[in-house]
Amino acid sequence: MNTALNNPTSELNLAQRLARSELLDLQVYQSARRIGGQGDIWINANESPFNNSELEGLNRYPECQPPELIAAYSRYSQVATDSIITSRGADEAIELLIRAFCVPGKDCIATFGPTYGMYAISAKTFNVEVKALSLTADFQLPTDYQTQVSGAKLVFICNPNNPTGSVIPRDKIIDVIENCQDAIVVVDEAYIEFSPEYSVADLVASSTNLVVLRTLSKAFALAGARCGFLLANPNIIDICMRVIAPYPVPLPVSDVATKALSTAGLETMVKQVSEMKRQGLRLAAALQRYGAKVVKAHGNYVLAEFDDKQAVQQKLKAAGVIARAYSDPRLSQAIRFSFTNQRQTDYLIDLFQNE
């Protein structure tokens, strides 16, 4: 039972005040792994005793939050272990936040577009209203953002922003955190390894209303593994853990992710990020020579605006190249190009040089 609700002299923390009220007294499902225990014969989870895989332990349910993986990401991110949740990509973390803090049919979130579409889609699938606000012409926050986000439970800011590749300066993000004390500010840092100086993960320990989303899908080359992280103070973590699935991280994913966060894995990541950025600069320069208007890239992609997007799309299709176009009116003439290896970058550069 929630003691804060039964003790009128105690005060709820910010996460408890913003959470869906029914979660505060929710009897959280205790999976076999959460309950744990000591012994040699495990017959408490209706598992098969037969392991038909070469991977040890695959016949058993995994830990809800694998300790080795959490510890590895803590070392990497410099965020305390009790301030980390690992999830099925950052996408699941987005849904956890909406499910935990937004009452369907009543509450709303705020986003600044053009930006990642899953914030709005996840909210709408839970019948949560979306304040779809706009970034400025140079993809910065509007000066009156405080007024615009008023009433929103969650304020999502993607930084570096997908699909524009632009960034909001760190001090501006800090302003939002400090000025929006009645909401949770969610900073999506899916692409932060490409511009680490913009991260605010170091503020998690001192901020009651900050959530940072991370993923291993981009810089760590593990998109197929679906492994993400939610970083926040323990009060927010506690609320999110009330709605998380019993076993969100498959054992093979945990093993692969933990290895990616080892010393050798981090060295590989840094080397590959450097190579992708190098190829991205070459590609951006080629697109500019072709006549495109290019947004300075801070992720692993470049957004280019063309006078005749349809002609460029036909050129790409004929060459067997699949790039991303958008229906957003502000991006009606734009195409996003993900950075790739040298061979494929050479192919793209030749394609835009040969008319």
CSV table of C-alpha atoms in Angstrom, one decimal:
chain,number,residue,atom,x,y,z
A,1,MET,CA,0.0,0.0,0.0
A,2,ASN,CA,1.2,3.5,-0.8
A,3,THR,CA,2.1,5.1,2.5
A,4,ALA,CA,2.1,8.6,1.1
A,5,LEU,CA,-1.6,8.4,0.3
A,6,ASN,CA,-2.4,7.2,3.8
A,7,ASN,CA,-0.3,9.7,5.6
A,8,PRO,CA,-1.7,13.2,5.1
A,9,THR,CA,1.5,14.7,6.6
A,10,SER,CA,3.7,13.2,3.9
A,11,GLU,CA,4.2,14.6,0.5
A,12,LEU,CA,4.2,12.9,-2.9
A,13,ASN,CA,7.3,13.4,-5.0
A,14,LEU,CA,7.0,14.8,-8.5
A,15,ALA,CA,6.9,11.4,-10.2
A,16,GLN,CA,4.1,10.3,-7.9
A,17,ARG,CA,2.1,13.5,-8.4
A,18,LEU,CA,2.3,13.2,-12.2
A,19,ALA,CA,1.8,9.4,-12.4
A,20,ARG,CA,-1.6,7.9,-13.0
A,21,SER,CA,-3.1,7.7,-9.5
A,22,GLU,CA,-4.1,4.1,-9.8
A,23,LEU,CA,-0.5,3.1,-10.2
A,24,LEU,CA,0.5,4.3,-6.7
A,25,ASP,CA,-1.5,1.5,-5.1
A,26,LEU,CA,-1.0,-1.1,-7.9
A,27,GLN,CA,0.0,-4.5,-6.8
A,28,VAL,CA,2.9,-4.9,-9.2
A,29,TYR,CA,3.1,-8.3,-10.9
A,30,GLN,CA,6.0,-10.3,-9.3
A,31,SER,CA,7.5,-12.5,-12.0
A,32,ALA,CA,9.5,-15.5,-11.0
A,33,ARG,CA,12.8,-13.7,-11.6
A,34,ARG,CA,11.7,-10.6,-9.6
A,35,ILE,CA,10.9,-12.8,-6.6
A,36,GLY,CA,14.1,-14.7,-7.0
A,37,GLY,CA,15.3,-17.2,-4.5
A,38,GLN,CA,18.2,-19.6,-3.6
A,39,GLY,CA,18.3,-23.2,-4.6
A,40,ASP,CA,19.4,-25.7,-7.2
A,41,ILE,CA,16.0,-26.9,-8.5
A,42,TRP,CA,14.0,-24.1,-10.2
A,43,ILE,CA,10.3,-25.1,-10.6
A,44,ASN,CA,8.6,-21.8,-9.9
A,45,ALA,CA,8.1,-20.4,-13.4
A,46,ASN,CA,6.5,-23.3,-15.5
A,47,GLU,CA,9.7,-23.4,-17.6
A,48,SER,CA,10.9,-26.4,-19.6
A,49,PRO,CA,13.9,-28.2,-18.0
A,50,PHE,CA,15.3,-28.9,-21.5
A,51,ASN,CA,17.6,-26.5,-23.1
A,52,ASN,CA,17.4,-27.1,-26.9
A,53,SER,CA,19.7,-24.2,-27.7
A,54,GLU,CA,23.5,-23.7,-27.7
A,55,LEU,CA,22.9,-20.7,-25.6
A,56,GLU,CA,23.0,-21.6,-21.9
A,57,GLY,CA,19.9,-20.7,-20.0
A,58,LEU,CA,17.6,-20.1,-22.9
A,59,ASN,CA,15.0,-22.4,-21.5
A,60,ARG,CA,14.7,-20.1,-18.5
A,61,TYR,CA,13.1,-16.7,-18.3
A,62,PRO,CA,15.6,-13.8,-18.3
A,63,GLU,CA,15.9,-11.2,-15.5
A,64,CYS,CA,13.5,-8.4,-15.9
A,65,GLN,CA,16.4,-6.0,-15.7
A,66,PRO,CA,19.6,-8.0,-16.3
A,67,PRO,CA,22.2,-6.8,-13.7
A,68,GLU,CA,25.2,-7.2,-16.0
A,69,LEU,CA,23.6,-5.1,-18.7
A,70,ILE,CA,22.5,-2.4,-16.3
A,71,ALA,CA,25.9,-2.3,-14.8
A,72,ALA,CA,27.6,-2.1,-18.2
A,73,TYR,CA,25.4,0.8,-19.3
A,74,SER,CA,25.9,2.5,-16.0
A,75,ARG,CA,29.7,2.4,-16.5
A,76,TYR,CA,29.3,3.7,-20.1
A,77,SER,CA,26.7,6.5,-19.3
A,78,GLN,CA,28.0,7.5,-15.9
A,79,VAL,CA,24.4,7.2,-14.6
A,80,ALA,CA,23.7,5.2,-11.4
A,81,THR,CA,22.3,1.7,-11.8
A,82,ASP,CA,19.1,2.7,-9.9
A,83,SER,CA,18.4,5.4,-12.5
A,84,ILE,CA,18.4,3.0,-15.5
A,85,ILE,CA,15.8,0.9,-17.1
A,86,THR,CA,16.6,-1.3,-20.2
A,87,SER,CA,13.8,-1.8,-22.7
A,88,ARG,CA,13.0,-3.1,-26.1
A,89,GLY,CA,14.5,-0.2,-27.9
A,90,ALA,CA,13.8,3.4,-26.9
A,91,ASP,CA,10.4,2.9,-28.5
A,92,GLU,CA,9.2,0.8,-25.6
A,93,ALA,CA,10.5,3.4,-23.2
A,94,ILE,CA,8.3,6.0,-24.9
A,95,GLU,CA,5.3,3.8,-24.3
A,96,LEU,CA,6.3,3.1,-20.7
A,97,LEU,CA,6.3,6.9,-20.0
A,98,ILE,CA,2.9,7.5,-21.7
A,99,ARG,CA,1.3,4.5,-19.9
A,100,ALA,CA,2.8,5.5,-16.6
A,101,PHE,CA,2.0,9.2,-16.5
A,102,CYS,CA,-0.8,10.0,-18.9
A,103,VAL,CA,-4.5,9.3,-18.2
A,104,PRO,CA,-6.2,8.3,-21.5
A,105,GLY,CA,-8.8,10.8,-22.7
A,106,LYS,CA,-7.5,13.4,-20.2
A,107,ASP,CA,-3.8,14.1,-20.3
A,108,CYS,CA,-1.6,15.3,-23.2
A,109,ILE,CA,2.0,15.3,-24.3
A,110,ALA,CA,4.0,17.9,-26.2
A,111,THR,CA,6.3,17.5,-29.1
A,112,PHE,CA,8.3,19.9,-31.3
A,113,GLY,CA,8.2,19.0,-35.0
A,114,PRO,CA,9.3,18.0,-37.5
A,115,THR,CA,10.5,15.2,-35.3
A,116,TYR,CA,10.4,11.5,-34.6
A,117,GLY,CA,6.8,10.3,-35.3
A,118,MET,CA,6.5,7.6,-32.6
A,119,TYR,CA,6.0,10.1,-29.8
A,120,ALA,CA,2.7,11.2,-31.3
A,121,ILE,CA,1.7,7.7,-32.5
A,122,SER,CA,2.4,6.1,-29.2
A,123,ALA,CA,0.3,8.8,-27.4
A,124,LYS,CA,-2.6,8.5,-29.8
A,125,THR,CA,-2.8,4.7,-29.5
A,126,PHE,CA,-3.4,5.3,-25.8
A,127,ASN,CA,-5.9,8.0,-26.4
A,128,VAL,CA,-3.6,10.7,-25.1
A,129,GLU,CA,-3.8,14.1,-26.8
A,130,VAL,CA,-0.7,15.5,-28.6
A,131,LYS,CA,0.3,19.1,-28.6
A,132,ALA,CA,2.1,19.1,-32.0
A,133,LEU,CA,4.2,22.2,-31.6
A,134,SER,CA,6.7,23.5,-34.2
A,135,LEU,CA,10.4,24.2,-34.1
A,136,THR,CA,11.5,27.5,-35.6
A,137,ALA,CA,12.7,27.9,-39.2
A,138,ASP,CA,16.2,26.9,-38.1
A,139,PHE,CA,14.9,23.9,-36.0
A,140,GLN,CA,15.2,25.5,-32.6
A,141,LEU,CA,12.7,25.8,-29.8
A,142,PRO,CA,10.3,28.7,-30.0
A,143,THR,CA,10.9,31.5,-27.5
A,144,ASP,CA,7.4,31.0,-26.0
A,145,TYR,CA,7.8,27.2,-25.5
A,146,GLN,CA,6.7,27.5,-21.9
A,147,THR,CA,3.3,28.8,-22.8
A,148,GLN,CA,2.9,26.3,-25.6
A,149,VAL,CA,3.7,23.2,-23.5
A,150,SER,CA,1.5,24.3,-20.6
A,151,GLY,CA,-0.6,21.5,-19.4
A,152,ALA,CA,1.4,18.7,-21.0
A,153,LYS,CA,2.5,15.8,-18.7
A,154,LEU,CA,5.4,14.9,-21.0
A,155,VAL,CA,7.5,17.2,-23.1
A,156,PHE,CA,9.5,15.3,-25.8
A,157,ILE,CA,12.6,16.8,-27.3
A,158,CYS,CA,14.7,14.8,-29.8
A,159,ASN,CA,18.3,15.9,-29.6
A,160,PRO,CA,20.0,15.4,-32.1
A,161,ASN,CA,16.6,15.7,-33.8
A,162,ASN,CA,15.4,13.1,-36.2
A,163,PRO,CA,14.9,13.6,-39.2
A,164,THR,CA,16.5,17.1,-39.4
A,165,GLY,CA,19.9,16.3,-37.9
A,166,SER,CA,19.8,19.6,-36.1
A,167,VAL,CA,20.6,20.1,-32.4
A,168,ILE,CA,19.4,22.3,-29.6
A,169,PRO,CA,22.2,23.7,-27.5
A,170,ARG,CA,22.7,22.0,-24.1
A,171,ASP,CA,22.0,25.3,-22.2
A,172,LYS,CA,18.6,25.6,-23.9
A,173,ILE,CA,17.7,22.1,-22.9
A,174,ILE,CA,18.7,22.9,-19.3
A,175,ASP,CA,16.4,25.9,-19.5
A,176,VAL,CA,13.5,23.7,-20.5
A,177,ILE,CA,14.2,21.3,-17.6
A,178,GLU,CA,14.4,24.2,-15.1
A,179,ASN,CA,11.4,26.0,-16.5
A,180,CYS,CA,9.0,23.1,-16.9
A,181,GLN,CA,8.9,21.8,-13.3
A,182,ASP,CA,5.3,20.6,-13.6
A,183,ALA,CA,6.1,18.2,-16.4
A,184,ILE,CA,8.6,15.5,-17.2
A,185,VAL,CA,11.0,16.6,-19.9
A,186,VAL,CA,12.0,13.7,-22.1
A,187,VAL,CA,15.2,14.2,-24.0
A,188,ASP,CA,15.6,11.5,-26.7
A,189,GLU,CA,19.3,11.0,-27.2
A,190,ALA,CA,19.1,8.1,-29.7
A,191,TYR,CA,21.9,9.7,-31.8
A,192,ILE,CA,24.0,11.3,-29.0
A,193,GLU,CA,27.1,9.2,-29.8
A,194,PHE,CA,27.5,11.3,-32.9
A,195,SER,CA,27.3,14.6,-30.9
A,196,PRO,CA,28.1,13.7,-27.3
A,197,GLU,CA,28.8,17.2,-26.2
A,198,TYR,CA,25.0,17.9,-26.3
A,199,SER,CA,24.1,15.2,-23.8
A,200,VAL,CA,22.2,16.0,-20.6
A,201,ALA,CA,22.5,12.5,-19.1
A,202,ASP,CA,24.8,13.9,-16.4
A,203,LEU,CA,21.9,15.9,-15.0
A,204,VAL,CA,19.7,12.9,-14.3
A,205,ALA,CA,20.9,12.5,-10.7
A,206,SER,CA,20.1,16.2,-9.9
A,207,SER,CA,16.8,16.6,-11.8
A,208,THR,CA,13.5,15.4,-10.6
A,209,ASN,CA,11.8,16.0,-14.0
A,210,LEU,CA,14.3,14.7,-16.5
A,211,VAL,CA,14.2,11.5,-18.6
A,212,VAL,CA,16.9,10.7,-21.1
A,213,LEU,CA,16.2,8.0,-23.7
A,214,ARG,CA,19.1,6.1,-25.3
A,215,THR,CA,19.5,3.1,-27.7
A,216,LEU,CA,22.1,0.7,-29.0
A,217,SER,CA,20.4,0.7,-32.4
A,218,LYS,CA,22.4,3.5,-34.0
A,219,ALA,CA,26.1,4.0,-33.0
A,220,PHE,CA,26.3,0.5,-31.6
A,221,ALA,CA,25.0,-1.2,-34.7
A,222,LEU,CA,22.4,-3.3,-32.9
A,223,ALA,CA,19.1,-2.2,-34.5
A,224,GLY,CA,18.0,-5.8,-34.8
A,225,ALA,CA,18.5,-6.5,-31.2
A,226,ARG,CA,16.1,-3.9,-30.0
A,227,CYS,CA,17.8,-2.7,-26.9
A,228,GLY,CA,17.2,0.8,-25.4
A,229,PHE,CA,17.5,2.6,-22.1
A,230,LEU,CA,15.5,5.0,-20.0
A,231,LEU,CA,17.6,7.2,-17.7
A,232,ALA,CA,15.9,9.1,-14.8
A,233,ASN,CA,15.9,9.6,-11.1
A,234,PRO,CA,14.8,6.7,-9.0
A,235,ASN,CA,11.3,8.1,-8.4
A,236,ILE,CA,10.5,8.1,-12.1
A,237,ILE,CA,12.1,4.7,-12.5
A,238,ASP,CA,9.9,3.3,-9.7
A,239,ILE,CA,6.7,4.5,-11.5
A,240,CYS,CA,7.9,3.1,-14.9
A,241,MET,CA,8.8,-0.2,-13.4
A,242,ARG,CA,5.1,-0.6,-12.3
A,243,VAL,CA,4.0,-0.9,-15.9
A,244,ILE,CA,6.9,-2.6,-17.6
A,245,ALA,CA,6.5,-6.2,-19.0
A,246,PRO,CA,7.7,-9.0,-16.8
A,247,TYR,CA,10.6,-10.0,-19.1
A,248,PRO,CA,11.3,-7.1,-21.5
A,249,VAL,CA,14.9,-8.1,-22.5
A,250,PRO,CA,15.5,-11.5,-24.1
A,251,LEU,CA,18.6,-13.3,-22.9
A,252,PRO,CA,20.4,-13.2,-26.3
A,253,VAL,CA,19.8,-9.5,-26.5
A,254,SER,CA,21.2,-8.9,-23.0
A,255,ASP,CA,24.3,-10.9,-23.8
A,256,VAL,CA,25.0,-9.1,-27.1
A,257,ALA,CA,24.3,-5.7,-25.6
A,258,THR,CA,26.6,-6.3,-22.6
A,259,LYS,CA,29.4,-7.3,-25.0
A,260,ALA,CA,28.8,-4.2,-27.1
A,261,LEU,CA,29.3,-2.1,-23.9
A,262,SER,CA,32.6,-3.8,-23.0
A,263,THR,CA,35.9,-2.0,-23.4
A,264,ALA,CA,36.5,-3.6,-26.8
A,265,GLY,CA,32.9,-3.0,-27.8
A,266,LEU,CA,33.1,0.7,-27.0
A,267,GLU,CA,36.4,1.0,-28.9
A,268,THR,CA,34.7,-0.5,-31.9
A,269,MET,CA,31.7,1.9,-31.6
A,270,VAL,CA,33.9,5.0,-31.4
A,271,LYS,CA,35.9,3.9,-34.4
A,272,GLN,CA,32.8,3.2,-36.5
A,273,VAL,CA,31.1,6.4,-35.4
A,274,SER,CA,34.1,8.3,-36.6
A,275,GLU,CA,34.1,6.5,-39.9
A,276,MET,CA,30.3,7.1,-40.5
A,277,LYS,CA,30.8,10.8,-39.7
A,278,ARG,CA,33.6,11.0,-42.2
A,279,GLN,CA,31.6,9.4,-44.9
A,280,GLY,CA,28.6,11.6,-44.0
A,281,LEU,CA,30.7,14.8,-44.5
A,282,ARG,CA,31.7,13.5,-48.0
A,283,LEU,CA,28.0,12.7,-48.8
A,284,ALA,CA,26.8,16.1,-47.6
A,285,ALA,CA,29.4,17.9,-49.7
A,286,ALA,CA,28.4,16.0,-52.8
A,287,LEU,CA,24.7,16.8,-52.2
A,288,GLN,CA,25.6,20.5,-51.8
A,289,ARG,CA,27.5,20.4,-55.1
A,290,TYR,CA,24.5,18.9,-56.7
A,291,GLY,CA,22.5,21.9,-55.5
A,292,ALA,CA,20.7,20.6,-52.5
A,293,LYS,CA,20.2,22.6,-49.3
A,294,VAL,CA,21.7,20.6,-46.5
A,295,VAL,CA,21.1,20.8,-42.8
A,296,LYS,CA,24.3,20.4,-40.8
A,297,ALA,CA,24.3,16.8,-39.6
A,298,HIS,CA,24.7,15.9,-35.9
A,299,GLY,CA,23.4,12.3,-36.2
A,300,ASN,CA,24.2,9.5,-38.6
A,301,TYR,CA,22.1,11.0,-41.4
A,302,VAL,CA,21.8,14.2,-43.4
A,303,LEU,CA,18.6,16.0,-44.5
A,304,ALA,CA,18.8,17.5,-47.9
A,305,GLU,CA,16.2,19.7,-49.6
A,306,PHE,CA,16.0,19.6,-53.4
A,307,ASP,CA,14.3,21.9,-56.0
A,308,ASP,CA,12.9,18.8,-57.7
A,309,LYS,CA,12.6,16.1,-55.1
A,310,GLN,CA,10.6,13.9,-57.5
A,311,ALA,CA,13.5,13.8,-60.0
A,312,VAL,CA,15.9,12.9,-57.2
A,313,GLN,CA,13.6,10.1,-56.0
A,314,GLN,CA,13.4,8.7,-59.5
A,315,LYS,CA,17.2,8.8,-59.8
A,316,LEU,CA,17.6,7.0,-56.5
A,317,LYS,CA,15.0,4.4,-57.4
A,318,ALA,CA,16.6,3.7,-60.7
A,319,ALA,CA,20.0,3.3,-59.0
A,320,GLY,CA,18.6,0.9,-56.4
A,321,VAL,CA,18.9,3.3,-53.5
A,322,ILE,CA,16.3,3.5,-50.8
A,323,ALA,CA,16.3,6.8,-48.9
A,324,ARG,CA,13.6,8.4,-46.7
A,325,ALA,CA,11.1,11.1,-47.8
A,326,TYR,CA,8.5,12.7,-45.7
A,327,SER,CA,4.9,13.9,-45.9
A,328,ASP,CA,5.4,16.7,-43.3
A,329,PRO,CA,4.7,20.0,-45.2
A,330,ARG,CA,7.9,21.5,-43.9
A,331,LEU,CA,9.9,18.6,-45.4
A,332,SER,CA,8.0,18.3,-48.6
A,333,GLN,CA,11.1,18.8,-50.7
A,334,ALA,CA,13.5,16.9,-48.4
A,335,ILE,CA,15.1,13.5,-48.4
A,336,ARG,CA,17.0,12.0,-45.5
A,337,PHE,CA,20.2,10.0,-46.3
A,338,SER,CA,21.6,7.7,-43.6
A,339,PHE,CA,25.4,7.6,-43.4
A,340,THR,CA,26.9,4.3,-44.7
A,341,ASN,CA,30.3,2.7,-45.5
A,342,GLN,CA,32.9,4.0,-47.9
A,343,ARG,CA,31.8,1.8,-50.8
A,344,GLN,CA,28.2,2.8,-50.7
A,345,THR,CA,29.1,6.4,-50.1
A,346,ASP,CA,31.3,6.3,-53.2
A,347,TYR,CA,28.4,5.0,-55.1
A,348,LEU,CA,26.1,7.8,-53.9
A,349,ILE,CA,28.6,10.5,-54.7
A,350,ASP,CA,29.1,9.1,-58.2
A,351,LEU,CA,25.3,9.0,-58.6
A,352,PHE,CA,25.0,12.7,-57.8
A,353,GLN,CA,28.0,13.7,-59.9
A,354,ASN,CA,26.8,11.9,-63.1
A,355,GLU,CA,24.0,13.8,-64.9
